[in-house]
Structure formats: structure tokens, C-alpha cells
């Protein structure tokens, strides 16, 4: 059974940085398209970044482009989200997701991903 475990969330001041990690176990990490989503209270889950398998590219949501960086390490079965220039509107629970059947046209759709982590809270104070 595939499991995803996020870590690295916390409280940070506006303008600061955080690095999230997501360790994948129970499956062939290299075969999964990986992504980060986030969900703020009372809002829908929002696409943050997709890191495609086999070097298929990295795609960002408009609200984080230029500030966040997604990456993956196959040797560690881990996907990362480096978040810089954080703003209060970035406050949310951040989720790691994995899917095999994701295609370019569906990378921003949460339902395209098969497996999810439990989430990690990121809070940015003003």
C-alpha cells in the first residue's frame, strides 16, 4: 500500500521560507507523477506544483510561480517543496499527492491523483 508522509510545515513570518518534504513508501516512486496541493479554511483544494515522472517537467500554479520550487529525489523516494517569499495568503494545509495516470491536461485536478498524504500545516504571519 502506497503511503505518503509530509513534514516541514510550521509558523513563519511573511517573507520567510519553509521547505516541505514528502516521503513515499510502498510503491515504485519513480513511476509516480507527484504533486503538491494546498487547502485553506473554507476554500477548495488548490493546485501548487506538479513534478512529473521520468523528467517530464515541473508545472506551477499561477499563485506560487516564481516563489515556490518543486523537486524530487528518486534515491530518497522523496518530493520537496521549497517555499520562499511566503505571504499570509499562503497559509493552508499542504498535501502531497501521487498518481500514475496523470497527464498534462489533468495535472491541476486533485481527482487525477490516486494517493494522498495527511497534510502539513503552514501558517504565515503578517
Short mmCIF file of C-alpha atoms in Angstrom, two decimals:
data_model
loop_
_atom_site.label_atom_id
_atom_site.label_comp_id
_atom_site.label_asym_id
_atom_site.label_seq_id
_atom_site.Cartn_x
_atom_site.Cartn_y
_atom_site.Cartn_z
CA UNK A 1 0.00 0.00 0.00
CA UNK A 2 1.37 3.36 -1.03
CA UNK A 3 1.87 5.81 1.82
CA UNK A 4 2.82 9.48 1.68
CA UNK A 5 4.10 11.31 4.74
CA UNK A 6 4.61 15.08 4.70
CA UNK A 7 6.77 17.08 7.07
CA UNK A 8 8.31 20.51 7.38
CA UNK A 9 5.28 22.70 8.00
CA UNK A 10 5.19 25.34 10.69
CA UNK A 11 4.79 29.00 11.54
CA UNK A 12 6.82 31.59 9.65
CA UNK A 13 6.74 35.36 9.23
CA UNK A 14 5.84 36.96 5.94
CA UNK A 15 8.84 37.00 3.63
CA UNK A 16 10.29 33.87 5.18
CA UNK A 17 10.90 30.40 3.79
CA UNK A 18 9.96 26.81 4.52
CA UNK A 19 10.85 23.50 2.92
CA UNK A 20 8.29 20.72 2.87
CA UNK A 21 9.18 17.06 2.35
CA UNK A 22 7.03 14.09 1.36
CA UNK A 23 8.39 10.56 1.69
CA UNK A 24 6.72 7.88 -0.42
CA UNK A 25 6.73 4.21 0.59
CA UNK A 26 5.04 1.03 -0.56
CA UNK A 27 5.29 1.77 -4.27
CA UNK A 28 7.68 2.43 -7.13
CA UNK A 29 8.34 6.14 -6.57
CA UNK A 30 9.89 6.66 -9.99
CA UNK A 31 6.66 5.61 -11.70
CA UNK A 32 4.51 8.23 -9.99
CA UNK A 33 3.72 11.75 -11.03
CA UNK A 34 3.96 13.79 -7.85
CA UNK A 35 2.22 16.99 -6.84
CA UNK A 36 1.58 19.43 -4.03
CA UNK A 37 -1.83 20.90 -3.34
CA UNK A 38 -3.00 23.17 -0.55
CA UNK A 39 -6.27 23.93 1.14
CA UNK A 40 -7.09 26.98 3.22
CA UNK A 41 -10.07 27.03 5.60
CA UNK A 42 -13.34 27.43 3.73
CA UNK A 43 -11.66 27.15 0.33
CA UNK A 44 -11.30 24.45 -2.29
CA UNK A 45 -8.11 22.44 -2.64
CA UNK A 46 -5.69 24.41 -4.82
CA UNK A 47 -3.01 23.10 -7.16
CA UNK A 48 0.51 24.21 -6.23
CA UNK A 49 3.01 22.23 -8.32
CA UNK A 50 3.30 19.00 -10.28
CA UNK A 51 6.63 17.20 -10.67
CA UNK A 52 6.17 14.71 -13.48
CA UNK A 53 7.88 11.32 -13.60
CA UNK A 54 10.81 10.48 -15.86
CA UNK A 55 11.80 14.15 -16.15
CA UNK A 56 8.52 15.07 -17.75
CA UNK A 57 8.59 18.59 -16.42
CA UNK A 58 7.57 20.72 -13.46
CA UNK A 59 4.40 22.82 -13.63
CA UNK A 60 3.34 25.52 -11.17
CA UNK A 61 0.12 27.13 -10.13
CA UNK A 62 -0.10 30.82 -11.01
CA UNK A 63 -0.22 31.95 -7.39
CA UNK A 64 3.14 30.39 -6.49
CA UNK A 65 5.10 30.72 -9.72
CA UNK A 66 8.48 32.35 -9.12
CA UNK A 67 8.33 31.83 -5.33
CA UNK A 68 7.97 28.07 -4.87
CA UNK A 69 10.20 25.31 -6.25
CA UNK A 70 9.20 21.68 -6.56
CA UNK A 71 11.70 18.84 -6.87
CA UNK A 72 12.01 15.09 -6.43
CA UNK A 73 14.77 12.73 -5.35
CA UNK A 74 14.28 9.19 -6.62
CA UNK A 75 17.09 7.81 -4.46
CA UNK A 76 15.24 9.02 -1.36
CA UNK A 77 11.70 8.47 -2.71
CA UNK A 78 11.02 12.00 -1.62
CA UNK A 79 9.43 15.06 -3.15
CA UNK A 80 10.17 18.55 -1.89
CA UNK A 81 8.52 21.94 -1.94
CA UNK A 82 10.81 24.91 -1.30
CA UNK A 83 8.67 27.92 -0.43
CA UNK A 84 10.25 31.37 -0.47
CA UNK A 85 8.82 34.87 -0.06
CA UNK A 86 5.90 33.41 1.85
CA UNK A 87 2.82 35.57 2.30
CA UNK A 88 -0.17 35.30 4.68
CA UNK A 89 -2.31 34.10 1.77
CA UNK A 90 -0.06 31.03 1.54
CA UNK A 91 -1.44 29.84 4.88
CA UNK A 92 -3.02 26.43 4.32
CA UNK A 93 -2.69 22.72 4.87
CA UNK A 94 -0.29 21.42 2.24
CA UNK A 95 -0.86 17.96 0.79
CA UNK A 96 1.43 15.69 -1.17
CA UNK A 97 -0.18 13.57 -3.91
CA UNK A 98 0.89 10.75 -6.22
CA UNK A 99 -0.67 9.36 -9.37
CA UNK A 100 0.26 7.13 -12.28
CA UNK A 101 -2.42 8.13 -14.76
CA UNK A 102 -1.87 11.88 -14.65
CA UNK A 103 -1.49 13.62 -17.99
CA UNK A 104 -0.57 17.20 -18.78
CA UNK A 105 -4.19 18.30 -19.10
CA UNK A 106 -5.11 16.92 -15.66
CA UNK A 107 -2.12 17.87 -13.50
CA UNK A 108 -4.11 20.62 -11.76
CA UNK A 109 -7.04 18.36 -10.90
CA UNK A 110 -6.96 16.73 -7.47
CA UNK A 111 -9.07 13.78 -8.61
CA UNK A 112 -6.33 12.79 -11.07
CA UNK A 113 -4.10 11.67 -8.18
CA UNK A 114 -4.55 8.30 -6.50
CA UNK A 115 -2.71 8.67 -3.21
CA UNK A 116 -2.54 11.48 -0.67
CA UNK A 117 -0.65 12.32 2.47
CA UNK A 118 -2.24 13.51 5.69
CA UNK A 119 -1.17 17.12 5.15
CA UNK A 120 1.09 19.55 6.97
CA UNK A 121 0.04 22.96 8.25
CA UNK A 122 1.80 26.07 7.01
CA UNK A 123 0.96 29.34 8.74
CA UNK A 124 2.38 32.66 7.59
CA UNK A 125 2.01 35.61 9.95
CA UNK A 126 1.94 39.20 8.77
#
